[in-house]
Short mmCIF file of C-alpha atoms and ligand atoms in Angstrom, two decimals:
data_model
loop_
_atom_site.label_atom_id
_atom_site.label_comp_id
_atom_site.label_asym_id
_atom_site.label_seq_id
_atom_site.Cartn_x
_atom_site.Cartn_y
_atom_site.Cartn_z
CA MET W 53 -0.02 0.32 -0.27
CA THR W 54 1.41 3.51 -1.28
CA GLN W 55 -0.05 6.73 0.59
CA THR W 56 1.88 9.67 -0.32
CA PRO W 57 2.90 11.14 3.51
CA SER W 58 1.34 14.45 4.57
CA PRO W 59 3.24 17.43 5.20
CA ARG W 60 4.22 17.70 8.59
CA PRO W 61 1.38 19.65 10.56
CA PHE W 62 3.68 22.55 11.36
CA HIS W 63 4.83 24.70 8.12
CA HIS W 64 4.84 28.14 7.32
CA PRO W 65 2.23 28.20 4.64
CA GLN W 66 3.83 31.47 2.72
CA PRO W 67 7.89 31.94 2.62
CA GLY W 68 8.81 34.79 5.83
CA SER W 69 4.53 34.16 7.04
CA ALA W 70 4.11 32.41 10.51
CA LEU W 71 4.10 29.33 11.51
CA HIS W 72 1.20 27.79 11.29
CA CYS W 73 -0.21 24.06 12.88
CA GLY W 74 -2.91 23.39 9.57
CA LYS W 75 -4.42 26.60 9.26
CA VAL W 76 -3.82 28.88 12.06
CA SER W 77 -1.12 30.41 13.00
CA LEU W 78 0.86 30.10 16.40
CA GLU W 79 0.94 33.33 16.89
CA THR W 80 -2.39 34.16 16.53
CA LEU W 81 -2.76 31.07 19.24
CA ALA W 82 0.04 32.49 21.64
CA ARG W 83 -1.79 36.06 21.34
CA ARG W 84 -5.65 34.12 22.55
CA TYR W 85 -3.91 31.74 25.17
CA GLY W 86 -0.56 32.61 26.24
CA THR W 87 2.53 30.72 26.60
CA PRO W 88 3.97 28.20 26.99
CA LEU W 89 1.28 26.76 25.18
CA TYR W 90 0.78 22.72 23.93
CA VAL W 91 -0.44 22.71 20.14
CA TYR W 92 -1.63 20.17 18.77
CA SER W 93 -2.91 18.81 15.24
CA ALA W 94 -6.09 16.21 15.12
CA GLU W 95 -5.40 16.13 11.17
CA GLN W 96 -2.39 14.54 12.35
CA ILE W 97 -2.93 12.49 15.24
CA ALA W 98 -6.45 10.63 13.36
CA GLU W 99 -4.23 10.07 10.45
CA ARG W 100 -1.59 7.94 12.34
CA LEU W 101 -3.90 6.17 13.96
CA ASN W 102 -5.25 5.01 10.25
CA LEU W 103 -1.75 3.70 9.00
CA PHE W 104 -2.13 1.94 11.75
CA GLN W 105 -5.49 0.65 11.13
CA GLN W 106 -4.74 0.33 7.12
CA ALA W 107 -1.70 -1.56 7.95
CA LEU W 108 -3.35 -4.37 10.01
CA ALA W 109 -6.88 -3.86 7.96
CA GLY W 110 -5.91 -7.84 7.20
CA ARG W 111 -6.84 -9.46 10.21
CA SER W 112 -8.65 -8.99 13.16
CA HIS W 113 -6.58 -6.30 14.63
CA LEU W 114 -6.76 -3.14 18.27
CA VAL W 115 -4.93 -0.29 17.93
CA CYS W 116 -4.61 0.40 21.89
CA TYR W 117 -3.36 4.01 22.25
CA ALA W 118 -0.55 4.06 25.19
CA VAL W 119 -2.13 6.78 27.79
CA LYS W 120 0.49 7.54 29.08
CA ALA W 121 1.54 9.59 25.88
CA ASN W 122 -0.89 12.22 25.84
CA SER W 123 -4.23 11.61 27.81
CA ALA W 124 -5.54 14.88 26.82
CA LEU W 125 -9.11 13.68 26.90
CA ALA W 126 -9.87 15.25 24.18
CA ILE W 127 -7.07 13.54 22.44
CA LEU W 128 -8.43 10.22 24.10
CA LYS W 129 -12.29 11.54 22.57
CA LEU W 130 -10.60 11.98 19.23
CA LEU W 131 -9.53 8.36 19.10
CA ALA W 132 -11.90 6.40 21.00
CA ASP W 133 -14.07 8.46 17.95
CA ARG W 134 -11.82 6.73 15.61
CA GLY W 135 -12.07 2.97 16.69
CA ALA W 136 -9.04 2.86 19.02
CA GLY W 137 -8.80 1.31 22.38
CA PHE W 138 -6.68 2.50 24.94
CA ASP W 139 -3.17 0.80 26.93
CA ILE W 140 -3.42 2.41 30.49
CA VAL W 141 -1.40 1.72 33.45
CA SER W 142 -3.24 3.17 36.11
CA GLY W 143 -6.57 3.68 37.86
CA GLY W 144 -6.36 6.99 37.15
CA GLU W 145 -5.50 6.29 33.07
CA LEU W 146 -9.18 4.42 32.89
CA GLU W 147 -10.80 7.07 35.00
CA ARG W 148 -9.95 8.55 31.58
CA VAL W 149 -10.76 6.97 29.19
CA LEU W 150 -14.01 6.42 30.98
CA ALA W 151 -14.46 10.46 31.55
CA ALA W 152 -13.79 10.83 27.39
CA ALA W 153 -14.85 7.46 25.76
CA PRO W 154 -16.94 5.72 28.93
CA GLU W 155 -18.22 3.49 25.84
CA ALA W 156 -13.96 2.81 25.22
CA ALA W 157 -13.84 0.56 28.42
CA GLY W 158 -14.00 -3.11 26.61
CA ARG W 159 -11.40 -1.36 24.38
CA VAL W 160 -8.78 -1.23 27.40
CA VAL W 161 -5.50 -3.31 28.30
CA PHE W 162 -3.80 -2.68 31.10
CA SER W 163 -0.64 -2.37 31.44
CA GLY W 164 2.36 -2.06 34.72
CA VAL W 165 4.53 -3.44 36.79
CA GLY W 166 2.47 -2.32 40.18
CA LYS W 167 -1.52 -2.97 39.92
CA THR W 168 -2.96 -2.40 43.35
CA ALA W 169 -6.11 -4.03 44.23
CA ALA W 170 -8.03 -0.80 44.07
CA GLU W 171 -7.06 -0.14 40.30
CA ILE W 172 -8.33 -3.94 39.63
CA ASP W 173 -11.28 -3.27 40.98
CA LEU W 174 -11.55 -0.68 39.05
CA ALA W 175 -11.28 -2.28 35.54
CA LEU W 176 -12.73 -5.47 36.74
CA THR W 177 -15.85 -3.11 37.50
CA ALA W 178 -16.00 -1.15 34.12
CA GLY W 179 -14.96 -4.53 32.21
CA ILE W 180 -11.67 -4.08 30.32
CA LEU W 181 -10.60 -6.51 27.75
CA GLU W 182 -7.16 -8.12 29.70
CA PHE W 183 -5.11 -7.61 31.79
CA ASN W 184 -1.51 -7.33 30.99
CA VAL W 185 0.32 -9.29 33.80
CA GLU W 186 3.80 -8.59 34.98
CA SER W 187 4.05 -11.30 38.02
CA GLU W 188 2.88 -14.49 39.39
CA ALA W 189 1.68 -12.44 42.75
CA GLU W 190 -0.53 -10.15 40.22
CA LEU W 191 -2.37 -12.73 38.71
CA ALA W 192 -2.76 -14.34 42.09
CA LEU W 193 -3.89 -11.12 43.59
CA LEU W 194 -6.72 -10.75 40.26
CA ALA W 195 -8.61 -14.27 40.90
CA ALA W 196 -8.53 -12.70 44.98
CA ARG W 197 -10.00 -9.64 43.24
CA ALA W 198 -11.99 -11.08 40.25
CA ARG W 199 -13.42 -14.25 42.84
CA LYS W 200 -14.55 -11.42 45.43
CA LEU W 201 -16.07 -9.11 42.55
CA LYS W 202 -17.89 -12.29 40.65
CA ARG W 203 -15.90 -11.02 37.58
CA SER W 204 -13.97 -13.18 35.68
CA ALA W 205 -11.15 -11.93 34.88
CA ARG W 206 -9.14 -12.18 30.75
CA PHE W 207 -5.44 -12.16 31.64
CA ALA W 208 -2.37 -11.74 29.43
CA LEU W 209 0.90 -12.34 30.94
CA ARG W 210 3.08 -9.89 29.78
CA VAL W 211 6.27 -11.75 28.65
CA ASN W 212 9.93 -10.76 28.85
CA PRO W 213 11.17 -11.80 25.62
CA ASP W 214 15.00 -10.90 26.47
CA VAL W 215 15.03 -8.50 22.93
CA PHE W 216 17.90 -5.98 22.99
CA ALA W 217 16.56 -2.52 21.57
CA ASP W 218 18.70 -0.04 20.36
CA THR W 219 17.56 3.37 22.49
CA HIS W 220 17.80 5.27 25.24
CA PRO W 221 18.50 3.04 28.53
CA TYR W 222 15.66 4.36 30.45
CA ILE W 223 13.18 3.44 28.42
CA SER W 224 14.10 -0.27 27.02
CA THR W 225 12.08 -2.73 28.54
CA GLY W 226 12.64 -6.04 27.17
CA LEU W 227 15.91 -7.80 28.51
CA ARG W 228 15.97 -10.27 31.59
CA GLU W 229 17.64 -7.25 33.65
CA HIS W 230 14.67 -5.25 33.60
CA LYS W 231 11.14 -4.86 35.44
CA PHE W 232 9.06 -5.48 33.32
CA GLY W 233 7.21 -9.27 32.50
CA ILE W 234 7.70 -12.39 32.84
CA ASP W 235 10.71 -14.57 31.86
CA ILE W 236 9.25 -15.86 28.56
CA ARG W 237 10.72 -18.93 29.89
CA GLN W 238 8.19 -19.42 32.48
CA ALA W 239 5.52 -18.75 31.17
CA LEU W 240 4.08 -21.87 29.72
CA GLY W 241 4.19 -23.37 33.49
CA ILE W 242 1.81 -20.16 34.82
CA TYR W 243 -0.60 -20.14 32.39
CA LYS W 244 -0.61 -24.44 32.95
CA SER W 245 -1.19 -23.68 36.82
CA ALA W 246 -3.53 -20.51 35.56
CA ALA W 247 -5.88 -23.72 34.09
CA GLY W 248 -7.37 -24.67 37.40
CA ASN W 249 -8.66 -21.04 38.00
CA ARG W 250 -12.61 -20.26 37.61
CA TRP W 251 -11.28 -16.22 38.41
CA LEU W 252 -8.89 -16.69 35.63
CA GLU W 253 -9.58 -16.58 32.16
CA ALA W 254 -5.89 -17.22 29.86
CA HIS W 255 -7.09 -15.01 27.18
CA GLY W 256 -3.26 -12.95 25.54
CA VAL W 257 0.41 -13.21 25.74
CA SER W 258 1.78 -9.64 25.31
CA VAL W 259 5.42 -8.24 25.19
CA HIS W 260 6.24 -4.62 25.04
CA ILE W 261 10.17 -4.02 24.38
CA GLY W 262 11.26 -0.24 24.88
CA SER W 263 10.35 3.25 22.89
CA GLN W 264 12.01 5.36 20.96
CA ILE W 265 12.74 2.19 18.61
CA ARG W 266 13.73 2.94 14.86
CA SER W 267 14.26 -0.86 13.96
CA ALA W 268 11.26 -3.48 12.33
CA GLN W 269 14.17 -5.88 13.32
CA PRO W 270 13.79 -6.41 17.56
CA PHE W 271 9.64 -6.21 16.88
CA GLY W 272 9.80 -9.15 14.51
CA LYS W 273 12.00 -11.32 16.15
CA ALA W 274 10.77 -10.50 20.07
CA MET W 275 6.94 -11.61 18.20
CA GLU W 276 8.98 -14.45 17.14
CA ARG W 277 10.07 -15.35 20.45
CA VAL W 278 5.89 -15.10 21.70
CA GLY W 279 4.47 -17.23 18.39
CA LYS W 280 6.77 -20.52 19.39
CA LEU W 281 5.05 -19.62 23.03
CA VAL W 282 1.94 -19.34 21.30
CA ALA W 283 2.40 -22.40 19.66
CA GLN W 284 3.64 -24.15 22.78
CA LEU W 285 0.66 -23.08 24.30
CA LYS W 286 -1.97 -24.51 21.92
CA HIS W 287 -0.15 -27.85 22.05
CA GLU W 288 -1.07 -27.42 25.79
CA GLY W 289 -5.00 -27.07 25.44
CA ILE W 290 -4.29 -23.54 25.62
CA GLU W 291 -5.78 -21.71 23.12
CA LEU W 292 -5.57 -17.60 23.36
CA LYS W 293 -7.35 -14.92 21.42
CA CYS W 294 -4.76 -12.03 21.49
CA VAL W 295 -1.44 -11.01 21.19
CA ASP W 296 -0.43 -7.70 22.51
CA ALA W 297 2.49 -6.57 20.54
CA GLY W 298 3.16 -3.34 22.35
CA GLY W 299 4.19 -0.28 21.61
CA GLY W 300 7.29 1.53 20.91
CA LEU W 301 7.81 2.52 17.16
CA GLY W 302 9.88 5.52 17.06
CA ILE W 303 10.03 8.46 15.02
CA ASP W 304 12.81 10.89 13.85
CA TYR W 305 13.80 13.77 16.38
CA HIS W 306 15.95 15.61 14.23
CA GLY W 307 13.65 17.26 11.63
CA GLY W 308 14.64 15.25 8.58
CA ALA W 309 12.26 13.67 5.82
CA PHE W 310 9.74 11.25 7.72
CA ASP W 311 7.64 8.61 5.63
CA ALA W 312 5.36 7.32 8.86
CA ALA W 313 3.13 4.83 6.05
CA ALA W 314 6.23 3.30 5.30
CA LYS W 315 7.41 3.18 9.08
CA VAL W 316 4.46 1.86 9.89
CA ALA W 317 4.05 -0.91 6.99
CA GLU W 318 7.76 -1.68 8.23
CA TYR W 319 6.47 -2.70 11.36
CA ALA W 320 3.58 -3.67 10.86
CA ALA W 321 5.39 -6.64 8.32
CA ALA W 322 7.82 -7.36 10.34
CA ILE W 323 5.86 -8.00 13.19
CA GLN W 324 2.61 -10.07 11.69
CA GLY W 325 5.28 -12.10 9.27
CA ALA W 326 6.48 -13.60 12.76
CA LEU W 327 2.68 -14.33 13.50
CA ALA W 328 1.96 -15.69 10.54
CA ASN W 329 0.43 -19.29 12.43
CA PHE W 330 -1.98 -17.02 14.40
CA ASP W 331 -4.64 -16.53 13.53
CA GLY W 332 -6.59 -14.21 16.50
CA ARG W 333 -6.73 -10.72 17.21
CA LEU W 334 -3.45 -8.22 17.12
CA LEU W 335 -3.15 -5.80 19.66
CA ILE W 336 -0.95 -2.83 19.64
CA GLU W 337 -0.15 -0.06 22.04
CA PRO W 338 1.68 2.41 20.03
CA GLY W 339 1.81 6.05 22.05
CA ARG W 340 4.65 8.49 20.91
CA PHE W 341 3.69 7.27 16.87
CA LEU W 342 0.34 8.47 17.02
CA VAL W 343 1.22 11.78 19.02
CA ALA W 344 4.10 12.89 19.04
CA GLN W 345 4.75 14.86 15.58
CA ALA W 346 1.05 16.28 16.22
CA GLY W 347 2.48 18.53 19.20
CA ALA W 348 5.06 21.76 19.68
CA LEU W 349 5.16 23.56 22.70
CA VAL W 350 5.40 27.60 21.94
CA ALA W 351 6.78 29.71 23.78
CA ARG W 352 7.95 33.44 24.61
CA VAL W 353 11.96 34.04 24.69
CA LEU W 354 12.35 36.73 27.87
CA THR W 355 15.82 37.06 27.58
CA VAL W 356 19.33 36.54 25.53
CA LYS W 357 22.12 36.65 27.13
CA ARG W 358 26.22 36.16 27.53
CA ASN W 359 28.04 34.58 29.80
CA GLY W 360 31.79 33.68 28.94
CA LYS W 361 32.21 32.56 25.50
CA LYS W 362 28.41 30.90 25.88
CA THR W 363 24.57 32.41 24.43
CA PHE W 364 22.07 31.31 26.74
CA VAL W 365 18.22 32.16 24.94
CA ILE W 366 16.07 32.31 27.83
CA THR W 367 12.20 30.99 27.34
CA ASP W 368 9.28 30.71 29.19
CA ALA W 369 9.01 27.57 28.68
CA ALA W 370 11.01 25.33 31.49
CA MET W 371 12.15 21.20 32.07
CA ASN W 372 8.80 21.66 33.50
CA ASP W 373 6.95 21.52 31.20
CA LEU W 374 8.38 19.41 29.06
CA ILE W 375 10.95 17.59 30.75
CA ARG W 376 12.66 14.77 28.06
CA PRO W 377 16.15 16.80 27.21
CA ALA W 378 16.69 16.86 30.99
CA LEU W 379 15.88 13.32 31.75
CA TYR W 380 16.96 11.62 28.30
CA GLN W 381 19.16 14.16 26.79
CA ALA W 382 16.52 13.63 23.91
CA HIS W 383 16.88 16.09 20.61
CA HIS W 384 13.75 18.42 20.08
CA GLU W 385 14.31 20.85 16.88
CA ILE W 386 13.47 23.90 17.68
CA VAL W 387 12.70 26.55 15.66
CA PRO W 388 11.48 30.19 15.97
CA VAL W 389 7.46 30.23 15.10
CA ARG W 390 8.30 34.08 12.54
CA PRO W 391 12.03 34.00 11.13
CA ARG W 392 13.51 37.27 11.12
CA PRO W 393 17.01 38.46 9.06
CA GLY W 394 19.70 37.51 11.33
CA ARG W 395 23.09 35.44 11.52
CA PRO W 396 21.54 32.19 13.02
CA ARG W 397 24.21 31.54 16.48
CA VAL W 398 24.84 28.95 18.66
CA VAL W 399 23.42 28.89 21.63
CA ASP W 400 21.41 27.20 25.00
CA VAL W 401 18.29 27.02 24.96
CA VAL W 402 16.98 27.30 28.24
CA GLY W 403 14.17 27.90 30.75
CA PRO W 404 13.54 30.03 34.36
CA VAL W 405 14.15 26.84 36.33
CA CYS W 406 17.15 26.75 39.37
CA GLU W 407 18.73 23.82 38.01
CA SER W 408 21.55 23.66 35.11
CA GLY W 409 19.26 20.87 33.89
CA ASP W 410 16.53 22.97 33.27
CA PHE W 411 18.06 23.67 29.33
CA PHE W 412 16.33 22.15 26.13
CA ALA W 413 19.28 22.44 23.53
CA ARG W 414 23.03 23.00 23.98
CA ASP W 415 25.21 24.20 21.85
CA ARG W 416 22.86 24.63 19.08
CA LYS W 417 22.98 26.65 15.91
CA LEU W 418 19.46 28.64 16.09
CA ALA W 419 17.91 30.83 13.91
CA HIS W 420 18.15 34.28 15.15
CA VAL W 421 15.82 35.19 18.00
CA GLU W 422 15.42 38.13 20.24
CA PRO W 423 13.40 38.98 23.26
CA GLY W 424 10.11 39.19 22.49
CA ASP W 425 9.53 35.89 19.81
CA LEU W 426 8.06 33.01 19.93
CA VAL W 427 9.72 29.82 19.15
CA ALA W 428 8.02 25.81 18.57
CA LEU W 429 9.79 22.91 20.51
CA LEU W 430 8.79 20.29 17.76
CA ASP W 431 7.58 17.02 18.07
CA ALA W 432 6.62 17.92 21.56
CA GLY W 433 2.98 15.98 21.37
CA ALA W 434 4.29 12.93 23.35
CA TYR W 435 5.46 12.55 27.53
CA GLY W 436 5.61 16.07 26.70
CA MET W 437 2.55 17.54 28.54
CA ALA W 438 1.92 14.07 29.83
CA GLN W 439 4.91 14.43 31.96
CA SER W 440 5.36 18.21 33.00
CA SER W 441 5.21 19.30 36.52
CA ASN W 442 4.16 21.99 39.07
CA TYR W 443 8.45 22.46 39.52
CA ASN W 444 9.41 25.68 40.88
CA THR W 445 5.37 26.43 41.44
CA ARG W 446 5.23 26.94 38.09
CA MET W 447 1.46 26.79 36.29
CA ARG W 448 1.53 24.64 33.97
CA PRO W 449 1.18 25.40 30.09
CA ALA W 450 -2.72 25.30 28.71
CA GLU W 451 -2.93 22.88 25.67
CA VAL W 452 -4.82 23.82 21.88
CA LEU W 453 -5.97 21.12 19.36
CA VAL W 454 -6.46 22.33 16.29
CA GLU W 455 -8.89 20.62 14.00
CA GLY W 456 -9.38 21.76 9.44
CA ALA W 457 -9.03 26.18 10.71
CA ARG W 458 -10.85 25.99 13.68
CA ALA W 459 -8.33 25.96 17.05
CA ARG W 460 -9.67 25.11 20.42
CA LEU W 461 -8.96 25.01 24.21
CA ILE W 462 -8.74 22.12 25.31
CA ARG W 463 -7.41 22.28 28.40
CA ARG W 464 -6.34 25.93 30.57
CA ARG W 465 -3.82 27.25 32.10
CA GLU W 466 -3.40 25.79 35.13
CA THR W 467 -4.05 29.24 38.52
CA MET W 468 -2.14 29.60 41.10
CA ALA W 469 -5.57 28.50 42.63
CA ASP W 470 -5.40 25.52 41.30
CA LEU W 471 -1.86 25.33 42.65
CA LEU W 472 -2.66 25.80 45.76
CA ALA W 473 -6.07 23.81 46.31
CA PRO W 474 -4.84 20.38 48.02
CA GLU W 475 -2.32 21.97 51.05
CA ILE W 476 -3.23 22.60 53.96
CA LEU W 477 -1.69 25.85 55.69
N1 LLP U 116 3.10 -0.36 26.12
C1 LLP U 116 3.44 0.14 27.23
C2 LLP U 116 3.68 -1.53 28.44
C3 LLP U 116 4.85 1.05 27.53
O1 LLP U 116 5.04 1.20 28.90
C4 LLP U 116 4.45 2.27 26.49
C5 LLP U 116 5.25 2.86 27.14
C6 LLP U 116 4.24 1.57 25.36
C7 LLP U 116 3.01 1.43 25.50
C8 LLP U 116 4.18 3.05 24.93
O2 LLP U 116 5.33 3.60 24.18
P1 LLP U 116 5.45 4.54 22.56
O3 LLP U 116 4.67 3.84 21.68
O4 LLP U 116 4.96 5.08 23.18
O5 LLP U 116 6.64 4.14 22.60
N2 LLP U 116 8.58 9.24 28.95
C9 LLP U 116 9.86 8.55 28.14
C10 LLP U 116 9.21 7.00 26.98
C11 LLP U 116 8.93 6.38 28.35
C12 LLP U 116 7.86 5.29 27.57
C13 LLP U 116 7.01 4.23 28.37
N3 LLP U 116 6.52 3.53 28.38
C14 LLP U 116 9.88 9.63 26.57
O6 LLP U 116 9.00 10.69 26.70
O7 LLP U 116 10.84 9.46 25.49
#
């Protein structure tokens, strides 16, 4: 299937004009809603979901968006309306799905290494599709809660396939040394021992090897190991309905030409190739790939200052708004919203937070900017707002969703009253 890659959602309609998200100028949005401001393109998110759905169209499947990447209610609703399911890792994320799209409860899978009894009860009551269970102890807890609530629990063991994925060590999860999943060699025994429990239904098997993985190869390798397990289980009379391949497909943060359709096709082929003998339902849990490139963080330059040999561009956004550079040395392209004449300079782009780790870019060649200018930090739609905090008593940004020619506020800027509300003097 060939599909022309659509233009990036953030673009200059004419040379010299302001950066736009779709048809909407970021200058207009900054004026209307202030900065720092997260701006997302609904069109791009829908398009990305569609790429996965099309790539898996030949078989029974469900794309379960990883809510942790960006849990804005409006984005969850947009995805649910287009048939997506959800991968959650907390009771809180389930509450979000139920608030945004209660009809999607049956399309939810619950991952995560430490589920509490209260979270399990909430999910059992909501009637989610599947619990991705990460240890024998968790399976015992799930069985106990299911018995108590008299609701049978569909489970998948999240197996650890011991596959190396080339990504940042903080977001790699598929090796035996990581805290995630159950050693794939033990899985068969656990499925067998669960078979006698009337409150547990062996529904599937799941895997997730890490995040921001650019090559399709490790996904295929993990799936081969999972495929073998599925066949062994079948041989033992345990027939699974679902295989969940997890998330993790990476994007290009460096602004190069990026053919998302080709990436998805390659990824889907690697997974499906390894599962040729399984005719049940295939689940995937993409997060970043759906939302990262649909979002930008718009910030205003407060000051440009020199310290010794270095030039610092200080913006009103900081590490509390977007922590990825500080936490993973992640790269985000930074572009002026309205380019101006002047030579590019090598600068550090930093926020006002009192930490040297509060930077967005170091020794980066940046187009000329002056105090008062707007800049956009690109590819910030995933793990941006979702990982934001109130550090330094900073109000978290507002969020805007651009739908066609319209932009609407989907989360207002926090106020000081919001921040003080839970506190007791
Ligand atoms: N499924 C499970 C079980 C996961 O743990 C994750 C992500 C996903 C799916 C979605 O992965 P994705 O398709 O988004 O790569 N904060 C880091 C990323 C942490 C990923 C954690 N798990 C970052 O900003 O790069």
